[in-house]
N, C-alpha and C. Protein backbone atom coordinates (compact mmCIF):
# COMPACT_ATOMS: atom_id res chain seq x y z
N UNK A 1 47.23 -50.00 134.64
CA UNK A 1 46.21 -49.28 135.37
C UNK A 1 46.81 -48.53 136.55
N UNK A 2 47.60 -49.23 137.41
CA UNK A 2 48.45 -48.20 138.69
C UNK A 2 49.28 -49.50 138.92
N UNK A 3 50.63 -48.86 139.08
CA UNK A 3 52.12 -49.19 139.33
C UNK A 3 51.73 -49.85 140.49
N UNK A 4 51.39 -49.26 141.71
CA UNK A 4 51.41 -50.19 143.14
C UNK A 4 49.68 -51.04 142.68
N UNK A 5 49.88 -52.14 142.62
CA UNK A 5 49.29 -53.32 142.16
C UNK A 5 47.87 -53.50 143.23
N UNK A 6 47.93 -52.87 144.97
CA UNK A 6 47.26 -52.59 145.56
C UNK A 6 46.37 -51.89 145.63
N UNK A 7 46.38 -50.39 145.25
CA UNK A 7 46.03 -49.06 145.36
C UNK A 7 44.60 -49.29 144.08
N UNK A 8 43.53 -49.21 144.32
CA UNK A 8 42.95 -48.91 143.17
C UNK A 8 43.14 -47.36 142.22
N UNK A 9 42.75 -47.70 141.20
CA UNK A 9 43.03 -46.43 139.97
C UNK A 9 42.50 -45.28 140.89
N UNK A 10 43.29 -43.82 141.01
CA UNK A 10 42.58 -43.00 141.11
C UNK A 10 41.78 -41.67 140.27
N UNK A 11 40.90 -41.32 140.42
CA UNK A 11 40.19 -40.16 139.32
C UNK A 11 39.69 -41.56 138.26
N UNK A 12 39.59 -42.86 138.95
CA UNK A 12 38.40 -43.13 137.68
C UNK A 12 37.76 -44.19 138.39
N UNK A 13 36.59 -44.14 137.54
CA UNK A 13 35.61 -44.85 138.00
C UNK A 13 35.18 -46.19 138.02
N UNK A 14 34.68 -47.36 138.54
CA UNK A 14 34.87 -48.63 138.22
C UNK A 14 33.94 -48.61 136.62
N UNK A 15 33.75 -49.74 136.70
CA UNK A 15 32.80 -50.04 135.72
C UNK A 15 31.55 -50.91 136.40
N UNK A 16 32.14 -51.52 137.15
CA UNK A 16 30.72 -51.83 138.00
C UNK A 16 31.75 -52.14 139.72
N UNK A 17 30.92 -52.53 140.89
CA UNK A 17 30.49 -52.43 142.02
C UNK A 17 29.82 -53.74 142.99
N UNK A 18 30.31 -54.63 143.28
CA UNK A 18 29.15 -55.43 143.62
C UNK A 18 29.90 -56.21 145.06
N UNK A 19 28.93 -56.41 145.55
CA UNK A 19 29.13 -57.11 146.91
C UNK A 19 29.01 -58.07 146.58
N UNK A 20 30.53 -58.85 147.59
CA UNK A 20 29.78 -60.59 147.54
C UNK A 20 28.94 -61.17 148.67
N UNK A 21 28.61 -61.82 148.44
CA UNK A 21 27.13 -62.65 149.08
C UNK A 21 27.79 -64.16 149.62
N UNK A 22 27.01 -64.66 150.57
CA UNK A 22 26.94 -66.11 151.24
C UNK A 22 26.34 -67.26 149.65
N UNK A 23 25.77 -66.55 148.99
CA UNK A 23 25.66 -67.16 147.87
C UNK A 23 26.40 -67.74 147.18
N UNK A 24 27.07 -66.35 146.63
CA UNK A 24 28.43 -66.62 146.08
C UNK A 24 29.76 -67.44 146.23
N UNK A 25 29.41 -68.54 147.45
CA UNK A 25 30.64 -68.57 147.78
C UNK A 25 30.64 -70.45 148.13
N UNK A 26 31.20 -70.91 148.05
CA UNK A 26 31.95 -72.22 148.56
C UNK A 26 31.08 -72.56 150.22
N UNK A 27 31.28 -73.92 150.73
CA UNK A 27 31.49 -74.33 151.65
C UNK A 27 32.48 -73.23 152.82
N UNK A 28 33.39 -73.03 152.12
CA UNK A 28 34.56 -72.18 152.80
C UNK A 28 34.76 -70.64 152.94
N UNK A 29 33.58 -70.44 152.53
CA UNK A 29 33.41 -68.82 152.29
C UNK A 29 34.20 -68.25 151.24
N UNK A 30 35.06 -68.95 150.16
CA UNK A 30 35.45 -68.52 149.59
C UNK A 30 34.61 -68.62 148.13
N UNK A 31 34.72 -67.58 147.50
CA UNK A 31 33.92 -66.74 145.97
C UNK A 31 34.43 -67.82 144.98
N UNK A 32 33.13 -68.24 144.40
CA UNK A 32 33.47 -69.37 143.49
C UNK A 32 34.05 -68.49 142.31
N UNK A 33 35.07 -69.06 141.31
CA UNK A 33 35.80 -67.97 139.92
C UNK A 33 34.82 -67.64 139.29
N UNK A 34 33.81 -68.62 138.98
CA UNK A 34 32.90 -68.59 138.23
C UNK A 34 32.21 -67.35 138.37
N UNK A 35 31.84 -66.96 139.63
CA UNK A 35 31.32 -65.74 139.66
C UNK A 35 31.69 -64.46 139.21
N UNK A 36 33.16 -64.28 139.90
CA UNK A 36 34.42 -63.49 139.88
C UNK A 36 34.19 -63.62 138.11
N UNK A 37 34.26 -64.62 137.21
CA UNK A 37 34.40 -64.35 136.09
C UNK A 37 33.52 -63.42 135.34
N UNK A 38 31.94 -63.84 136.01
CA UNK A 38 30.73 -63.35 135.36
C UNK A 38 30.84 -61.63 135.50
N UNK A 39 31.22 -61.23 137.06
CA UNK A 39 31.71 -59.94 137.12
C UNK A 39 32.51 -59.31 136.12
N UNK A 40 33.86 -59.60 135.92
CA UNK A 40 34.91 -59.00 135.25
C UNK A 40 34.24 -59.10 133.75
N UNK A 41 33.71 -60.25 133.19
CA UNK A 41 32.92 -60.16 131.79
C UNK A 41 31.90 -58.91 131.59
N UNK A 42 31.15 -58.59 132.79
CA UNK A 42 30.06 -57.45 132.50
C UNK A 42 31.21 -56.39 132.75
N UNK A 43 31.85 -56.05 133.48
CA UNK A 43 32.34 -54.94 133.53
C UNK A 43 33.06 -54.59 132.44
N UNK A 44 34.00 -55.53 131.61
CA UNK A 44 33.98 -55.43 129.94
C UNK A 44 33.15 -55.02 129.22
N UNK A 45 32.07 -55.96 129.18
CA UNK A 45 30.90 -55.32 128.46
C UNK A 45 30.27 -54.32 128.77
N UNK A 46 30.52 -53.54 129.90
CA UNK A 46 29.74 -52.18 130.29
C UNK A 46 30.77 -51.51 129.17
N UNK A 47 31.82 -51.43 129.47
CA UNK A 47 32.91 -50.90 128.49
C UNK A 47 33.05 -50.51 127.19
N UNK A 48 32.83 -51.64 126.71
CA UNK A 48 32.70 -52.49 124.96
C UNK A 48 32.00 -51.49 124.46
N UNK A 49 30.24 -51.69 125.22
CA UNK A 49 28.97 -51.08 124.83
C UNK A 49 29.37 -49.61 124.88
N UNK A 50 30.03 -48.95 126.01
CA UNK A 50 29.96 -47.78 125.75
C UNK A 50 30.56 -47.47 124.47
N UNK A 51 31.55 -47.70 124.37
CA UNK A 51 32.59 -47.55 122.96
C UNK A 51 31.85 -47.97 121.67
N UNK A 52 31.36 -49.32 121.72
CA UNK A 52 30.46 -49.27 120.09
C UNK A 52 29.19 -49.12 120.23
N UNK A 53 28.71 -48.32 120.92
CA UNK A 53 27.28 -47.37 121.08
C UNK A 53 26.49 -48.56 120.72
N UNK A 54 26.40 -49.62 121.46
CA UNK A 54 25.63 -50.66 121.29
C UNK A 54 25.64 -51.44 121.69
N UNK A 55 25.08 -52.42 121.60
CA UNK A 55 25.21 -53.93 122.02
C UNK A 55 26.23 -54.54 121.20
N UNK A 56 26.97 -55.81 122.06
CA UNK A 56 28.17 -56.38 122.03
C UNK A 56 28.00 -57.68 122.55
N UNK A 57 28.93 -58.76 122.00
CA UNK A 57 29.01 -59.91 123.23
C UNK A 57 30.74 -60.19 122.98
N UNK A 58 30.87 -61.85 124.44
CA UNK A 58 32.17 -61.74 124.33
C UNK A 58 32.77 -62.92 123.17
N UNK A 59 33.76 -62.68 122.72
CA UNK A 59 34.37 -63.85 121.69
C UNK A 59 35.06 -64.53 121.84
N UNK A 60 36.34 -64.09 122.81
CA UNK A 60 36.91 -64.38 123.74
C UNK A 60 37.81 -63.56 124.63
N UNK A 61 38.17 -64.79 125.38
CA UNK A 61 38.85 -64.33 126.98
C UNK A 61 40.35 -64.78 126.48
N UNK A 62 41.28 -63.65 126.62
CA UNK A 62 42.27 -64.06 126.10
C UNK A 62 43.80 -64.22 127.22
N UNK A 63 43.26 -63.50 128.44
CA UNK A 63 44.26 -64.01 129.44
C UNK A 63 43.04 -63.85 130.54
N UNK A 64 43.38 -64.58 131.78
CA UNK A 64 42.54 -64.41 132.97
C UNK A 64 43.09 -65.14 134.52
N UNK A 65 43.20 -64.63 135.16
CA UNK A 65 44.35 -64.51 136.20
C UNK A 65 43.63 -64.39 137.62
N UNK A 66 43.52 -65.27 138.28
CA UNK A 66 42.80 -65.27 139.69
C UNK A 66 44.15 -65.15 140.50
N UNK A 67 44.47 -63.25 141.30
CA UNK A 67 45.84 -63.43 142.27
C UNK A 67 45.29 -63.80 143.50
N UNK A 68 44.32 -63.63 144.23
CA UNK A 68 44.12 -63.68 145.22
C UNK A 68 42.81 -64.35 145.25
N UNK A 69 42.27 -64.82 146.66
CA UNK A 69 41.07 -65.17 146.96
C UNK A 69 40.09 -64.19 147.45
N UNK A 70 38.70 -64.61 147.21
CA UNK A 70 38.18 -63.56 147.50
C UNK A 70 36.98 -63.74 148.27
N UNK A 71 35.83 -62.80 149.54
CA UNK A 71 35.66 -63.44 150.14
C UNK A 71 34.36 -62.79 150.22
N UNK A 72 33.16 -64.06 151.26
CA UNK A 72 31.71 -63.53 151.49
C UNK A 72 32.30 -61.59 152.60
N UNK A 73 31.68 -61.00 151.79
CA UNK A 73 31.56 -59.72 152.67
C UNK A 73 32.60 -58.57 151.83
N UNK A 74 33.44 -59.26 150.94
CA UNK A 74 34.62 -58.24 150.12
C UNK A 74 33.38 -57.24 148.70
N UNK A 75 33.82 -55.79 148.86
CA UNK A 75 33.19 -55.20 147.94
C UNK A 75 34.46 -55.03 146.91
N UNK A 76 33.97 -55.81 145.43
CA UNK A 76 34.58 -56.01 144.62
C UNK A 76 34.16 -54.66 143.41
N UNK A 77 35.57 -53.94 142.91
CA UNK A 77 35.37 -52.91 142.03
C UNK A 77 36.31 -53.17 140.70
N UNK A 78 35.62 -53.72 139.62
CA UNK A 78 36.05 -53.51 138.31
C UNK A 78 36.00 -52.53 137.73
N UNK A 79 37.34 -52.41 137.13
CA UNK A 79 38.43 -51.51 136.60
C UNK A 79 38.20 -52.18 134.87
N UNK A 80 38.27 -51.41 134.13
CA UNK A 80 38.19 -51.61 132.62
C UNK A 80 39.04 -50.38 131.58
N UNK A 81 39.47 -50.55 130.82
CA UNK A 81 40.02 -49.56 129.91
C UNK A 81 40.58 -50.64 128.31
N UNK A 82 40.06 -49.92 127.68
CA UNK A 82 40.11 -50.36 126.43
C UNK A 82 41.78 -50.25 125.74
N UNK A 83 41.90 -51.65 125.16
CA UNK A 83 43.58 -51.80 124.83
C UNK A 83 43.55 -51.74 122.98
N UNK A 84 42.43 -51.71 122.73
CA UNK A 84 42.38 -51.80 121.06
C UNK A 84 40.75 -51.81 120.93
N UNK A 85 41.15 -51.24 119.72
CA UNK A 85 39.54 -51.46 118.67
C UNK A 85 39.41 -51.39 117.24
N UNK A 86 39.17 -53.07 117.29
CA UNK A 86 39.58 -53.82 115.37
C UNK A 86 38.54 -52.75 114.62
N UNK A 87 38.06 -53.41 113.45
CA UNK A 87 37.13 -53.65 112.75
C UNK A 87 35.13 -53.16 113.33
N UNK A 88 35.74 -54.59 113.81
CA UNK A 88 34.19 -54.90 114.96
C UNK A 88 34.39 -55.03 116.07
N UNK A 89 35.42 -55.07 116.96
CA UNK A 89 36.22 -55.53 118.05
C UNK A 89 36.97 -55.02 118.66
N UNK A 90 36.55 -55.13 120.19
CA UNK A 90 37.28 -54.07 121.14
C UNK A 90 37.78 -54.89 121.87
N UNK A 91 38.97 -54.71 122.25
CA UNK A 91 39.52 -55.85 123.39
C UNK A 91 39.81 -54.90 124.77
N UNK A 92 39.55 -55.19 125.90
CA UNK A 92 39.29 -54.95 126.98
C UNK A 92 40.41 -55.49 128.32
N UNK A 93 40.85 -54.56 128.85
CA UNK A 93 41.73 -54.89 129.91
C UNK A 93 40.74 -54.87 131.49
N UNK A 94 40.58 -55.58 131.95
CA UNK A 94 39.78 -55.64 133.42
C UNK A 94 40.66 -56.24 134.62
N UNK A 95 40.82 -55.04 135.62
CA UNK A 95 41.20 -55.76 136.91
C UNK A 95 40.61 -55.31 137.79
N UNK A 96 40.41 -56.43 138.68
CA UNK A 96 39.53 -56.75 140.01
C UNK A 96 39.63 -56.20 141.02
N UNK A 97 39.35 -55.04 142.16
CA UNK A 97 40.16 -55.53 143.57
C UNK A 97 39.19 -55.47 144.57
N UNK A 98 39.75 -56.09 145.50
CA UNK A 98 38.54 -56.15 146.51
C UNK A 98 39.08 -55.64 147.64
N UNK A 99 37.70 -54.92 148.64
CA UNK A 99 37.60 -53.65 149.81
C UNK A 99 37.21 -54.83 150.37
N UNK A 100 38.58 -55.10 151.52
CA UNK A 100 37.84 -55.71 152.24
C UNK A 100 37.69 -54.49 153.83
N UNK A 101 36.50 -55.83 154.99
CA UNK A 101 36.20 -54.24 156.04
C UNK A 101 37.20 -55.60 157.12
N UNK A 102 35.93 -55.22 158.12
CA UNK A 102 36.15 -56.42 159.53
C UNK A 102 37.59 -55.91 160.26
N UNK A 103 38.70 -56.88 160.48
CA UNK A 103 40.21 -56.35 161.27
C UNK A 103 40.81 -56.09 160.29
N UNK A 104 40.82 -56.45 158.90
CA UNK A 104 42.11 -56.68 157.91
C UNK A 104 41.81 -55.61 157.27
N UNK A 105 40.78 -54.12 157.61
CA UNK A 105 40.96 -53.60 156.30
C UNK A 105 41.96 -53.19 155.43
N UNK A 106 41.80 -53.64 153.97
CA UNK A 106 42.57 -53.40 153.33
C UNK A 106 41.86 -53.48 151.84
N UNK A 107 42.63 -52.78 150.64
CA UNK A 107 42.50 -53.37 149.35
C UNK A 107 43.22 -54.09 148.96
N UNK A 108 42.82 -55.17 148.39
CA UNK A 108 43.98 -55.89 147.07
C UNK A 108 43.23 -56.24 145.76
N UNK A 109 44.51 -56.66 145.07
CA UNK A 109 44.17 -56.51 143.36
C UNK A 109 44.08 -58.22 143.26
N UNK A 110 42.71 -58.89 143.42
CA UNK A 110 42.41 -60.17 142.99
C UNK A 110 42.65 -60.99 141.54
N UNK A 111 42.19 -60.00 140.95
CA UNK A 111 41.65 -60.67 139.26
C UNK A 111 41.86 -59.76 138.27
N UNK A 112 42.73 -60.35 137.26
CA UNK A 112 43.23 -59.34 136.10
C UNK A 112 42.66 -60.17 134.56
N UNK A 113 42.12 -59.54 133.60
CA UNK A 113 41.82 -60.22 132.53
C UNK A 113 41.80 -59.33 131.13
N UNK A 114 41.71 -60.24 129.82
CA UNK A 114 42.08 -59.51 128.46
C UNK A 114 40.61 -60.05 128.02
N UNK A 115 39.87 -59.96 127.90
CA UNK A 115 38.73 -60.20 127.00
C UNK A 115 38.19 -59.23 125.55
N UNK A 116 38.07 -60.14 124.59
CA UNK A 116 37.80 -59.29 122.86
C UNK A 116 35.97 -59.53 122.91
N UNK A 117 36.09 -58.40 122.79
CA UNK A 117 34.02 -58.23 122.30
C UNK A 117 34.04 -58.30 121.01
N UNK A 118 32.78 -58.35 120.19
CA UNK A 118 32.34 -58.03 118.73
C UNK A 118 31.15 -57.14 119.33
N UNK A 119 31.02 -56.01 118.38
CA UNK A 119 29.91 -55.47 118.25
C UNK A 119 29.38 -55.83 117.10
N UNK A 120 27.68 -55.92 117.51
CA UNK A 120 26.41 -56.76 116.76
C UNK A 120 25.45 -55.70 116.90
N UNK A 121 25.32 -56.10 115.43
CA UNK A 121 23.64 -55.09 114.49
C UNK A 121 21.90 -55.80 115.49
N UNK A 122 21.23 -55.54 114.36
CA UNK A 122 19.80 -55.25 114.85
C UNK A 122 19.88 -57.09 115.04
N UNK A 123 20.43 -57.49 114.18
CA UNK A 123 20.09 -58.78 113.02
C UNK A 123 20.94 -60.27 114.14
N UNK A 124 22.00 -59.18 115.42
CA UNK A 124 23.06 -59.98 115.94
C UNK A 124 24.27 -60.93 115.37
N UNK A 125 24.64 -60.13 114.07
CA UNK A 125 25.81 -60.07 112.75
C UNK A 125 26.69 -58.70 113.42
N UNK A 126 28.10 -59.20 113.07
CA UNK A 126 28.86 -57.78 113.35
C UNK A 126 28.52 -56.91 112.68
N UNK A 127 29.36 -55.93 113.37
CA UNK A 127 28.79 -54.74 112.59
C UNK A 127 30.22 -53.67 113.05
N UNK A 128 30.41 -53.14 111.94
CA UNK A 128 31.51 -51.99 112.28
C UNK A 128 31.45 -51.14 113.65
N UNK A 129 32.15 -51.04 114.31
CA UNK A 129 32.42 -50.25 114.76
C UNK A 129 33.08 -48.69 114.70
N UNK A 130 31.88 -47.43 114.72
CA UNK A 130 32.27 -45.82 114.12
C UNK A 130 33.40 -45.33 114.83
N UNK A 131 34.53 -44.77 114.08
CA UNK A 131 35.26 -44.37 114.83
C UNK A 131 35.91 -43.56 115.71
């Protein structure tokens, strides 16, 4: 996605956008993965869907990599670009980084992941993907 591991992609767009919350987060203010995961999964699937003009789910997660911590107040931007597309199946490259503000502004690259979708018919059976 970009050589300096910091810098988010430029000339493209995330796939999604989201602030973290006091919700989101630990005793310690720090972002439970779990969340961080649920993110990087939709921003796949924003992906997936665009590509097999449809609905999709995930099959699996095939690498997933927490570099950094991440925190109440960091605006987190997933990055997605498609690494293959089987049959029925798109596999998906997603990395994380988070804007942070306050004294430290800065970006860094938190969370990197490989996740494989299937695209699913009316019936929720695969279904080819057009090429």
């Amino acid at each position: 996605m970009n050589d300096n591991k910091n810098i988010m992609p430029i000339n493209k767009q995330p796939a999604i956008r989201v602030l973290t919350m006091p919700k989101d987060a630990n005793p310690n203010g720090d972002i439970f993965g779990g969340w961080i995961m649920s993110q990087v999964d939709t921003a796949g699937a924003v992906t997936a869907m665009k590509r097999a003009g449809g609905r999709v789910t995930t099959v699996a997660v095939t690498s997933f990599e927490f570099k950094k911590p991440v925190f109440v107040g960091d605006l987190i931007s997933c990055f997605a670009e498609i690494e293959k597309v089987g049959r029925t199946s798109i596999t998906v490259r997603i990395v994380a980084y988070a804007e942070r503000g306050g004294r430290e502004k800065c970006t860094i690259r938190v969370t990197e992941a490989t996740i494989v979708y299937v695209a699913l018919d009316e019936n929720r059976r695969p279904r080819p993907i057009d090429g």
